[in-house]
PDB file of C-alpha atoms in Angstrom:
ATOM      1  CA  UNK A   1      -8.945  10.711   5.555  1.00 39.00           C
ATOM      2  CA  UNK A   2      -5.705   9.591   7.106  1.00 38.00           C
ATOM      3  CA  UNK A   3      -6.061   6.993   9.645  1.00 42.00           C
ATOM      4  CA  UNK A   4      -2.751   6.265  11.639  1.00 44.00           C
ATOM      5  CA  UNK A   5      -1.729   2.655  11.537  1.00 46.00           C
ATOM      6  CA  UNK A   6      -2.637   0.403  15.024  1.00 46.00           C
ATOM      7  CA  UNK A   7       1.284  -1.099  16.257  1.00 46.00           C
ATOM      8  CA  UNK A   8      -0.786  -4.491  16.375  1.00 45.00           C
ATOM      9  CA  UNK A   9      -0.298  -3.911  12.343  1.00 48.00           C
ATOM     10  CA  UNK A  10       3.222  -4.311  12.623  1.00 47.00           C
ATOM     11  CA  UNK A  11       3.023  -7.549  14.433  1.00 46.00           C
ATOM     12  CA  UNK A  12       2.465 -11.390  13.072  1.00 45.00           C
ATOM     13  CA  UNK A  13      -0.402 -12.326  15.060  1.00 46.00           C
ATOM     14  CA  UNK A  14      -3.128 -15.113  14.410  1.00 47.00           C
ATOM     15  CA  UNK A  15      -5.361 -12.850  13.025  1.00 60.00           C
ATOM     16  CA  UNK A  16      -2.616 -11.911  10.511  1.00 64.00           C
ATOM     17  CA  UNK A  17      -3.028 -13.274   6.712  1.00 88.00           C
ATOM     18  CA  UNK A  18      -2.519 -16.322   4.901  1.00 94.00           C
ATOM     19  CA  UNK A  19       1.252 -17.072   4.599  1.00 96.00           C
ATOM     20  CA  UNK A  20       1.419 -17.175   1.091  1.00 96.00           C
ATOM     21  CA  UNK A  21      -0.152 -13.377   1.202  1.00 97.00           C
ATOM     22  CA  UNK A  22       2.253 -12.328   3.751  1.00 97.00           C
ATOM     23  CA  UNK A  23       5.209 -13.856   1.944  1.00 98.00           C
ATOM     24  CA  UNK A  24       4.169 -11.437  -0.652  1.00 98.00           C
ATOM     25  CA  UNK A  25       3.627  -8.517   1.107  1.00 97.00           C
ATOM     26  CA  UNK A  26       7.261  -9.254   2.266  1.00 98.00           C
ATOM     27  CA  UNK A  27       8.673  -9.780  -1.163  1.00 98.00           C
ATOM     28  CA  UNK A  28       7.141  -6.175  -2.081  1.00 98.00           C
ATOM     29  CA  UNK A  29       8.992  -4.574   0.687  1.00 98.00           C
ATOM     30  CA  UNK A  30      12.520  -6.358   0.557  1.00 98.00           C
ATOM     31  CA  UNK A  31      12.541  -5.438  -3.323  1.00 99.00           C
ATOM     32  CA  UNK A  32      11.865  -1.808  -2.534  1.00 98.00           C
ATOM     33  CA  UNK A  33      14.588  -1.219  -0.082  1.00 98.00           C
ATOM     34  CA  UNK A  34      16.849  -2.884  -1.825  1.00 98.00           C
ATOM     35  CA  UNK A  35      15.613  -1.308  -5.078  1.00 98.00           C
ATOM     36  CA  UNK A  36      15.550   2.177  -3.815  1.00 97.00           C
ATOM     37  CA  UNK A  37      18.238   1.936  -0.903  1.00 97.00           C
ATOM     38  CA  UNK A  38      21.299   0.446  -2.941  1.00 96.00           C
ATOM     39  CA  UNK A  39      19.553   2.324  -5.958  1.00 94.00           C
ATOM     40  CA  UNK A  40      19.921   5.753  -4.599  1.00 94.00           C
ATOM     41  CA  UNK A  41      23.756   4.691  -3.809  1.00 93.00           C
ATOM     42  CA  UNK A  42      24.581   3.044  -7.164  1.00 93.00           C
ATOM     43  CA  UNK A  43      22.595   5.994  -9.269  1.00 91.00           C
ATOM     44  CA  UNK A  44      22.493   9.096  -7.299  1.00 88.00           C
ATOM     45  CA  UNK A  45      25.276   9.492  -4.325  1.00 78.00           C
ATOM     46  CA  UNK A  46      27.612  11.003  -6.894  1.00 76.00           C
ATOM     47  CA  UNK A  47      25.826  11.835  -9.718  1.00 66.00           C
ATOM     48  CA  UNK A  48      27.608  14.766 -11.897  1.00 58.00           C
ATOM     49  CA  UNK A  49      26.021  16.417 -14.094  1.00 58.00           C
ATOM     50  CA  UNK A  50      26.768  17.856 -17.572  1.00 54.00           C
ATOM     51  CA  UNK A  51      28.447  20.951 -16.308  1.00 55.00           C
ATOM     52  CA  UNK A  52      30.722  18.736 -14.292  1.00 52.00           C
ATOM     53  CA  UNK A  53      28.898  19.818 -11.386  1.00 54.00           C
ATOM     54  CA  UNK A  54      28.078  17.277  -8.497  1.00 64.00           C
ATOM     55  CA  UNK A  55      24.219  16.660  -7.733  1.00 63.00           C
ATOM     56  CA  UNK A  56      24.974  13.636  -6.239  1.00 76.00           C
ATOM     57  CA  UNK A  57      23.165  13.103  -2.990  1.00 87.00           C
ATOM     58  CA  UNK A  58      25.641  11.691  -0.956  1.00 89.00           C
ATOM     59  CA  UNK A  59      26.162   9.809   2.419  1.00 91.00           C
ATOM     60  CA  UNK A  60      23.213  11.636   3.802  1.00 94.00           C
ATOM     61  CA  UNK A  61      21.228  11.553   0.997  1.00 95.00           C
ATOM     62  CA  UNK A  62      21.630   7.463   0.747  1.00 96.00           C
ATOM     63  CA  UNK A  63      20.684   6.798   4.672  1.00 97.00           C
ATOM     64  CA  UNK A  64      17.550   9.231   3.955  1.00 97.00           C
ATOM     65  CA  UNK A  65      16.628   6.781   1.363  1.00 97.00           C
ATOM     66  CA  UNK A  66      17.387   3.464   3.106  1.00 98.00           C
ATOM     67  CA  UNK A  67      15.256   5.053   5.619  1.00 98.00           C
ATOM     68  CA  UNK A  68      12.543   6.058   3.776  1.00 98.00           C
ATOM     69  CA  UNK A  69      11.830   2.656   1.653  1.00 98.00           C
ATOM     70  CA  UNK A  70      11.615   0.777   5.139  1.00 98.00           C
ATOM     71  CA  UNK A  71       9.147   3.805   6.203  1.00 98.00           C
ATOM     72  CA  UNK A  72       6.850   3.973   2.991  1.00 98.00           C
ATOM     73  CA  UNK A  73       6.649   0.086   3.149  1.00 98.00           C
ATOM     74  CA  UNK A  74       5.899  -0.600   6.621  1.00 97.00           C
ATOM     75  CA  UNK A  75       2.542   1.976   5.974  1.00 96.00           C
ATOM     76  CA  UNK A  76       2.287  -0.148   2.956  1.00 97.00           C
ATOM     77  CA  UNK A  77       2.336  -3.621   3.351  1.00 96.00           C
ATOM     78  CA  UNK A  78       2.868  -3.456   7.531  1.00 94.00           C
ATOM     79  CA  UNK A  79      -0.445  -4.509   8.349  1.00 93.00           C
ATOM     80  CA  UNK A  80      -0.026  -7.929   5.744  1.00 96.00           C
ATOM     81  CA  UNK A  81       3.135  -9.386   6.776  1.00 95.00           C
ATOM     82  CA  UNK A  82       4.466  -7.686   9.671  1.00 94.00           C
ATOM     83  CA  UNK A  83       6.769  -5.171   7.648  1.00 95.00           C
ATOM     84  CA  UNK A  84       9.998  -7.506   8.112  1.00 97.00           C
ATOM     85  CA  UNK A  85      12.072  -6.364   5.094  1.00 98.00           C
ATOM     86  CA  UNK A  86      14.952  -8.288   6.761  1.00 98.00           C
ATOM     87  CA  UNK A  87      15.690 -12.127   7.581  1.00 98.00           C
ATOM     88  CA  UNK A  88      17.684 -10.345  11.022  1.00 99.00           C
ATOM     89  CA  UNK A  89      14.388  -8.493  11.492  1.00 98.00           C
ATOM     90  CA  UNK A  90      12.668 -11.376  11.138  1.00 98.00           C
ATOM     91  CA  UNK A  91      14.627 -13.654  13.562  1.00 98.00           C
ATOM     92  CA  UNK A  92      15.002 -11.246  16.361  1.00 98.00           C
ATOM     93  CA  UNK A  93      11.114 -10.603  16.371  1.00 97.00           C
ATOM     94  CA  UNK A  94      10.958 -14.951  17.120  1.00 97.00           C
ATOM     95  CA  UNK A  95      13.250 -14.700  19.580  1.00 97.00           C
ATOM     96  CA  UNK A  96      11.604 -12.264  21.380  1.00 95.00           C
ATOM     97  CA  UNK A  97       8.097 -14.459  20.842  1.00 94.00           C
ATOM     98  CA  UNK A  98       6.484 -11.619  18.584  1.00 94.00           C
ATOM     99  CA  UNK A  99       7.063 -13.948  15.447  1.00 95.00           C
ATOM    100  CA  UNK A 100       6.364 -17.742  15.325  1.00 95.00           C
ATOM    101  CA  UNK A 101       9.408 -19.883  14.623  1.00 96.00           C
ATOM    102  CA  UNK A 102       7.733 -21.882  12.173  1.00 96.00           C
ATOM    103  CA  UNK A 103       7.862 -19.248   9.827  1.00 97.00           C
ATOM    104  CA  UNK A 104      10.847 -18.027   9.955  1.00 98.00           C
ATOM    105  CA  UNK A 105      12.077 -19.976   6.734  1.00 98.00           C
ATOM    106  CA  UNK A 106       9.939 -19.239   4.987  1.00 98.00           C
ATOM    107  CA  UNK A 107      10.182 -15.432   5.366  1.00 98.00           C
ATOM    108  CA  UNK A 108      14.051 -15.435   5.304  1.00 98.00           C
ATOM    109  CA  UNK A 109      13.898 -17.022   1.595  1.00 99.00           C
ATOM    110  CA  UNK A 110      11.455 -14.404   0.288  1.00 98.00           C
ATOM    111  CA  UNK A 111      13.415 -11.757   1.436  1.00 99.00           C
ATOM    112  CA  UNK A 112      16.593 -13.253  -0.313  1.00 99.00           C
ATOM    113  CA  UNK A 113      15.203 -13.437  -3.380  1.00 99.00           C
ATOM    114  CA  UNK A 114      13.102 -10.517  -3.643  1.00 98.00           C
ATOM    115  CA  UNK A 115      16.316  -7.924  -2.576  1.00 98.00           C
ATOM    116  CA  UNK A 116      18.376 -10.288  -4.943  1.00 98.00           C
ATOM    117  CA  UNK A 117      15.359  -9.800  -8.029  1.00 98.00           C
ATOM    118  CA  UNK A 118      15.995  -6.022  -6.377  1.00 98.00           C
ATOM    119  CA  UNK A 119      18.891  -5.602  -7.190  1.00 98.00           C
ATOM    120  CA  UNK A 120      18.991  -7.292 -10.358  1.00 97.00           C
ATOM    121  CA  UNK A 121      16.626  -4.773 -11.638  1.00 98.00           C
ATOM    122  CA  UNK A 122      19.150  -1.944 -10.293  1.00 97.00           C
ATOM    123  CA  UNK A 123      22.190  -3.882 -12.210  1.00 95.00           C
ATOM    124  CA  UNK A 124      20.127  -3.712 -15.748  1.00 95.00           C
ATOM    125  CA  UNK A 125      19.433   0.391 -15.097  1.00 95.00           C
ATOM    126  CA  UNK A 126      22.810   1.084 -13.672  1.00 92.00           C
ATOM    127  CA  UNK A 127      24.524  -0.624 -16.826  1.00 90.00           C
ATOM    128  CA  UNK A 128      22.662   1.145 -19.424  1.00 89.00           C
ATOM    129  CA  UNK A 129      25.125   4.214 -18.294  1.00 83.00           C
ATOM    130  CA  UNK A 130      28.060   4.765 -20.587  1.00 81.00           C
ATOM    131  CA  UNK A 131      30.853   4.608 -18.124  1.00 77.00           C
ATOM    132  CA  UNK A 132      28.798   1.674 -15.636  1.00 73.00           C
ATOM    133  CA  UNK A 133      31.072  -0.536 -13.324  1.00 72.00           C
ATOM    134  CA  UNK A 134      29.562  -3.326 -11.246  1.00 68.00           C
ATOM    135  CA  UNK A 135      32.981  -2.537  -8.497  1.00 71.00           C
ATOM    136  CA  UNK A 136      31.527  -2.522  -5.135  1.00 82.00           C
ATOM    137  CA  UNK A 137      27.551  -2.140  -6.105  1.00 91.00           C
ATOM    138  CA  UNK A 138      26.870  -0.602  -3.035  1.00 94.00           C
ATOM    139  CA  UNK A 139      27.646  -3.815  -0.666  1.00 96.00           C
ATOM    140  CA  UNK A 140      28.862  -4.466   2.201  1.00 97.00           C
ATOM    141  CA  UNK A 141      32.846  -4.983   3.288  1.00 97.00           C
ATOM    142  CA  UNK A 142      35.690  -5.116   5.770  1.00 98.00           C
ATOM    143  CA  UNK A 143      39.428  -4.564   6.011  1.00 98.00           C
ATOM    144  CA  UNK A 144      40.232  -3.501   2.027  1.00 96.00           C
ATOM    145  CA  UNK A 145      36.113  -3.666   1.064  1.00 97.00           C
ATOM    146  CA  UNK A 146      35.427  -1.281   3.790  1.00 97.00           C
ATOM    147  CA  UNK A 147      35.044   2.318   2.786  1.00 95.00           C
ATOM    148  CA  UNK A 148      37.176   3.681   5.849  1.00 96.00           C
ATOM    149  CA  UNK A 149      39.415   0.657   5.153  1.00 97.00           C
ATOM    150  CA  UNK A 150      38.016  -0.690   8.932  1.00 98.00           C
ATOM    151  CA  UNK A 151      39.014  -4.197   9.964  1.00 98.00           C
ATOM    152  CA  UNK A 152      36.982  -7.704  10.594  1.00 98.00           C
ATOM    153  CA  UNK A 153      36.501  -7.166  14.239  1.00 98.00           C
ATOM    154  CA  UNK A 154      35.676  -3.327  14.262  1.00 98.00           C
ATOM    155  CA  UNK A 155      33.194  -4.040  11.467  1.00 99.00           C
ATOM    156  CA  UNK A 156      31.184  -7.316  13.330  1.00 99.00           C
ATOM    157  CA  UNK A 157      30.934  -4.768  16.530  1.00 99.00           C
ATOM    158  CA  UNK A 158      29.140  -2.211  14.093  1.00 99.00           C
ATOM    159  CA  UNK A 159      27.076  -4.619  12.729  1.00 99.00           C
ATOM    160  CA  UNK A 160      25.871  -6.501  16.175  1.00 99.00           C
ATOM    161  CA  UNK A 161      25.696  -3.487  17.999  1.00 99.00           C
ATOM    162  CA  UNK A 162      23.831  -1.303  15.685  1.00 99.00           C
ATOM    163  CA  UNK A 163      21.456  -4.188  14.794  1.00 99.00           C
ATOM    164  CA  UNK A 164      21.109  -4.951  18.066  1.00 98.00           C
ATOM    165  CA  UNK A 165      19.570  -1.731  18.221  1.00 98.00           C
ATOM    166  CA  UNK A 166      17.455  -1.418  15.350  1.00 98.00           C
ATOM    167  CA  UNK A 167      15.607  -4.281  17.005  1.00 98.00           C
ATOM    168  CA  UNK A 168      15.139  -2.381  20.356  1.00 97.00           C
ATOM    169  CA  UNK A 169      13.807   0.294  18.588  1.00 97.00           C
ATOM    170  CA  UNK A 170      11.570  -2.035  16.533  1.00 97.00           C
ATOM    171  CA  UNK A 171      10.378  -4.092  19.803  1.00 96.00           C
ATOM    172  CA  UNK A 172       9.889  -1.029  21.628  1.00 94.00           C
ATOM    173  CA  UNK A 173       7.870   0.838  18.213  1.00 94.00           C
ATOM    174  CA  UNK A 174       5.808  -1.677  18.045  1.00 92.00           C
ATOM    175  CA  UNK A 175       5.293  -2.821  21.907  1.00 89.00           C
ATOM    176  CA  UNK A 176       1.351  -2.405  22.797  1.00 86.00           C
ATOM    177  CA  UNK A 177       2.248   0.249  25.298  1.00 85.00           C
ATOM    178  CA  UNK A 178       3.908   2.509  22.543  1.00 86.00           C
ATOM    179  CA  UNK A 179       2.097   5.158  20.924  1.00 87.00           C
ATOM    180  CA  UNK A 180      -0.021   4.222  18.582  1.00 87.00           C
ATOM    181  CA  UNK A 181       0.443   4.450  14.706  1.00 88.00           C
ATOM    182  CA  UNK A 182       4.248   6.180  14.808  1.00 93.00           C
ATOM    183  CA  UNK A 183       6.036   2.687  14.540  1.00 94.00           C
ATOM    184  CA  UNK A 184       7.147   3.134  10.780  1.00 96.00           C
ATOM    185  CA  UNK A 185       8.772   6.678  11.560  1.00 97.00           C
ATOM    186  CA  UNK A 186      10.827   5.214  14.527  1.00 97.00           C
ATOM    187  CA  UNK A 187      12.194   2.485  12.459  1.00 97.00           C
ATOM    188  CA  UNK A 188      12.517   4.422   9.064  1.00 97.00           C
ATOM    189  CA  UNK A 189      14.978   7.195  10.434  1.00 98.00           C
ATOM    190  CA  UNK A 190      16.540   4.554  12.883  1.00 98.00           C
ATOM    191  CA  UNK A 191      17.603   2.880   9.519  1.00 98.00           C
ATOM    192  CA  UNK A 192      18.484   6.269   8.821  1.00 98.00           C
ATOM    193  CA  UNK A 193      20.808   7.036  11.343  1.00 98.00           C
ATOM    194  CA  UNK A 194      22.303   3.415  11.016  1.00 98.00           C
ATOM    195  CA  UNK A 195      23.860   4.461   8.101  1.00 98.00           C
ATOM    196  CA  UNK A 196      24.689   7.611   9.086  1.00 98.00           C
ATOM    197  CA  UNK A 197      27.061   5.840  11.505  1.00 98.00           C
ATOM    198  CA  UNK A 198      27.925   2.618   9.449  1.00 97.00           C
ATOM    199  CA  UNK A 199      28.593   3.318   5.979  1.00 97.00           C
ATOM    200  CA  UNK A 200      32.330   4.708   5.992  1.00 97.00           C
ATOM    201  CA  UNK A 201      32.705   1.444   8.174  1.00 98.00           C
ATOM    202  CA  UNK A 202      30.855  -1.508   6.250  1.00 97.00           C
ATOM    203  CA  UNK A 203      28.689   0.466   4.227  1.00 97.00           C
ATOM    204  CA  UNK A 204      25.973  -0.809   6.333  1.00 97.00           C
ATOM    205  CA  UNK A 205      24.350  -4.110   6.645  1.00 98.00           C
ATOM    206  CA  UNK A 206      21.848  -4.787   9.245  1.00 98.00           C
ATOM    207  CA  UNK A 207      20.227  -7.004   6.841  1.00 99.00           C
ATOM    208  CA  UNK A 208      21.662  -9.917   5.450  1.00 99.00           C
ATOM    209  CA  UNK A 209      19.283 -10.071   2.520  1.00 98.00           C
ATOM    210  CA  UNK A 210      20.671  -6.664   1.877  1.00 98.00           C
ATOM    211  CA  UNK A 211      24.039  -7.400   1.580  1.00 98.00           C
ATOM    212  CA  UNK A 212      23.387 -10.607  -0.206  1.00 98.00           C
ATOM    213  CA  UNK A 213      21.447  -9.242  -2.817  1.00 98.00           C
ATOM    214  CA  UNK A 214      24.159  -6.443  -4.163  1.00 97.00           C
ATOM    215  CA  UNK A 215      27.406  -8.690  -3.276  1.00 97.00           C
ATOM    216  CA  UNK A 216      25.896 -11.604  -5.967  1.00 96.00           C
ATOM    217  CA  UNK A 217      26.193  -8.392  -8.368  1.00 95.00           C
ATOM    218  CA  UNK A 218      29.127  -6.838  -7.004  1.00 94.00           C
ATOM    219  CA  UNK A 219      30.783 -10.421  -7.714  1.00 90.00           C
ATOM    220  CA  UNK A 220      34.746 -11.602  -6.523  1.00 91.00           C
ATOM    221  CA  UNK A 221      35.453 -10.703  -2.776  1.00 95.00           C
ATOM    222  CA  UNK A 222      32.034  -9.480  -1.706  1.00 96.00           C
ATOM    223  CA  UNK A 223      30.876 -12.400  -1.853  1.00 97.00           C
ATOM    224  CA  UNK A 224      33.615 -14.284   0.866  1.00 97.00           C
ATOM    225  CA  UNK A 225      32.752 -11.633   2.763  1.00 98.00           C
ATOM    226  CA  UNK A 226      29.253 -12.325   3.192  1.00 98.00           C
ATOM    227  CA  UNK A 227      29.427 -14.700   5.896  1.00 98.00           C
ATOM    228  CA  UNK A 228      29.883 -11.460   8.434  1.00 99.00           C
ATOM    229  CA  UNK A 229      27.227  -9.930   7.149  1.00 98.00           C
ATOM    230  CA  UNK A 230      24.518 -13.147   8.098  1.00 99.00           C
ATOM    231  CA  UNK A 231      26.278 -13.277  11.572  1.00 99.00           C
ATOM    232  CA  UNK A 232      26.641 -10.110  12.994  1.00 98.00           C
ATOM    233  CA  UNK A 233      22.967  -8.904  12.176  1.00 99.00           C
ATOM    234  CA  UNK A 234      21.840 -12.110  13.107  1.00 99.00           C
ATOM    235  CA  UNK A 235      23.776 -12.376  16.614  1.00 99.00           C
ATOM    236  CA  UNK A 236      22.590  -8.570  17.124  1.00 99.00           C
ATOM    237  CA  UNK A 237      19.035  -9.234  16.704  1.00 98.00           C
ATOM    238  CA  UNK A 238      19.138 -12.178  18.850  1.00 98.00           C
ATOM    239  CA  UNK A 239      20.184 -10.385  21.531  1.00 98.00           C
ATOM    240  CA  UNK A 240      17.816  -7.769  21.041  1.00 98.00           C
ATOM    241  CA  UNK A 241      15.374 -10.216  21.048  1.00 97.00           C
ATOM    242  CA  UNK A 242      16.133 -12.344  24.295  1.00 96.00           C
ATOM    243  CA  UNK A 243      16.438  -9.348  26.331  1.00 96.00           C
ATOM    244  CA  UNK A 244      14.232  -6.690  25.422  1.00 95.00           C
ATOM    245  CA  UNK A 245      11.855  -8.535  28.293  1.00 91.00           C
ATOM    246  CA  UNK A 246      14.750  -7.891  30.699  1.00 91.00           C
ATOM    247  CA  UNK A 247      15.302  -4.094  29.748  1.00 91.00           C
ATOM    248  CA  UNK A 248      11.516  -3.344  29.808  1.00 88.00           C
ATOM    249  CA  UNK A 249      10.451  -5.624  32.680  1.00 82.00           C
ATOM    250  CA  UNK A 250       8.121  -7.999  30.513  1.00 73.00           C
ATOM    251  CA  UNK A 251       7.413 -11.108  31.921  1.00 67.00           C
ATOM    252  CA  UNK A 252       9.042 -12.981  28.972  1.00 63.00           C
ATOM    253  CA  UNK A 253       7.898 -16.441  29.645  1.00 61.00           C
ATOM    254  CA  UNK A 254       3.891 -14.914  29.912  1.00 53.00           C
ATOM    255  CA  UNK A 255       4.759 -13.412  26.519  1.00 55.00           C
ATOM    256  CA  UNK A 256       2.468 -15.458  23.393  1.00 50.00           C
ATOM    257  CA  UNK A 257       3.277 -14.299  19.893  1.00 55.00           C
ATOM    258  CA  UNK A 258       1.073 -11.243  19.699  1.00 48.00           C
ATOM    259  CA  UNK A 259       3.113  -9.760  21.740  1.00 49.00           C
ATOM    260  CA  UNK A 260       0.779  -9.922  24.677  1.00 53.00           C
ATOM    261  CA  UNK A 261       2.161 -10.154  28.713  1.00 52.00           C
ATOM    262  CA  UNK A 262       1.892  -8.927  31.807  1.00 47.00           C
ATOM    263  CA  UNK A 263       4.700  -5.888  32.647  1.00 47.00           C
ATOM    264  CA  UNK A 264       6.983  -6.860  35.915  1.00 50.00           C
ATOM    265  CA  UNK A 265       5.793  -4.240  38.397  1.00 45.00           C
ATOM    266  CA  UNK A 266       8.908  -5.377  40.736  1.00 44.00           C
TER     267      UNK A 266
END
């Protein structure tokens, strides 16, 4: 029988595993959307087939499955480590006092080197194809990188503002007061939807273990470029994070890392 997952699943609390466990559980999930996120890019957005036929799935068909690996993995491995996936993710939850600072670190690491073992596996499929090119590897650009050719600035906006968001929705998924269980489907096809938006412009980022992961295979000027892609998702989460209190009228300063507080009635 299907039991629908509590949102305390989705948060690191002290009742929450061993770190080494979590770090794990973590690892499991970064490597999957990585795996199957860039993956469906790299292999399947414009596949042709023998008859010269496209069967590619496309720019919708690649948001579906960024979506969907953050989805299937937060029902997975949620309830170990939080369902992080990303070291923004991961940093916004602290600052809003749903994550302990002390870990932090730690999880940001893991998730580096799992998406980067990620997409290292997708590198040694991808180049068993006749015609394989490691060009671009599905990562993350501005100004000539971009796929709409969009500039510096109009590329950090995207990327703190639509982060930014991604961690309302993830605050406000998982809050206590939220319906219970439905927190993986709000932040699967929010990741959707980000990249609906986002990938003519930086072929969307959010996550800077993400981007870091396919621009160490991608190789030359994806990888100068990778300093944007730490900061804006970073400075969007953070901001997310400070004032989610203020938008929802939690008394931030009652809040402990459960997530627990009393709700402003003023």
């Amino acid at each position: 029988m299907f039991h629908l997952i509590p949102t305390e699943a989705f948060l690191a609390t002290p009742a929450t595993p061993k770190l080494a466990h979590r770090l794990g559980a973590e690892a499991l999930g970064t490597f999957w959307l990585v795996f199957g996120g860039a993956g469906s890019a790299v292999l399947a957005a414009k596949f042709v087939g023998d008859d010269m036929i496209s069967v590619g799935i496309g720019h919708l068909g690649v948001s579906l499955a960024f979506g969907l690996t953050v989805l299937t993995m937060a029902y997975a491995v949620g309830h170990v480590s939080g369902g992080h996936f990303n070291p923004a993710v991961t940093i916004g939850l602290a600052a809003a006092k749903r994550f302990e600072w002390k870990d932090v670190l730690p999880y940001i690491l893991t998730q580096v080197v799992a998406g980067t073992a990620g997409a290292g596996v997708l590198w040694l499929i991808a180049s068993g194809a006749p015609d394989f090119e490691a060009c671009g590897f599905a990562s993350n650009g501005y100004d000539a990188l971009s796929p709409g050719g969009f500039s510096l600035i109009a590329v950090l906006i995207a990327e703190v503002v639509l982060t930014a968001f991604f961690l309302y929705i993830i605050l406000g998924a998982t809050d206590r007061r939220a319906p219970v269980g439905f927190a993986p489907i709000a932040i699967g096809f929010s990741l959707a939807l980000i990249h609906l938006i986002s990938i003519p412009v930086s072929n969307t980022s959010v996550n800077p273990a993400r981007s870091t992961a396919t621009a160490i295979f991608a190789g030359g000027d994806y990888v100068g470029q990778l300093w944007l892609f730490w900061l804006a998702p970073i400075v969007g989460a953070a901001i997310a994070g400070i004032t989610y209190s203020i938008v929802t009228g939690v008394n931030r300063e009652a809040l402990d890392v459960s997530g627990e507080a009393e709700v402003d009635a003023k």
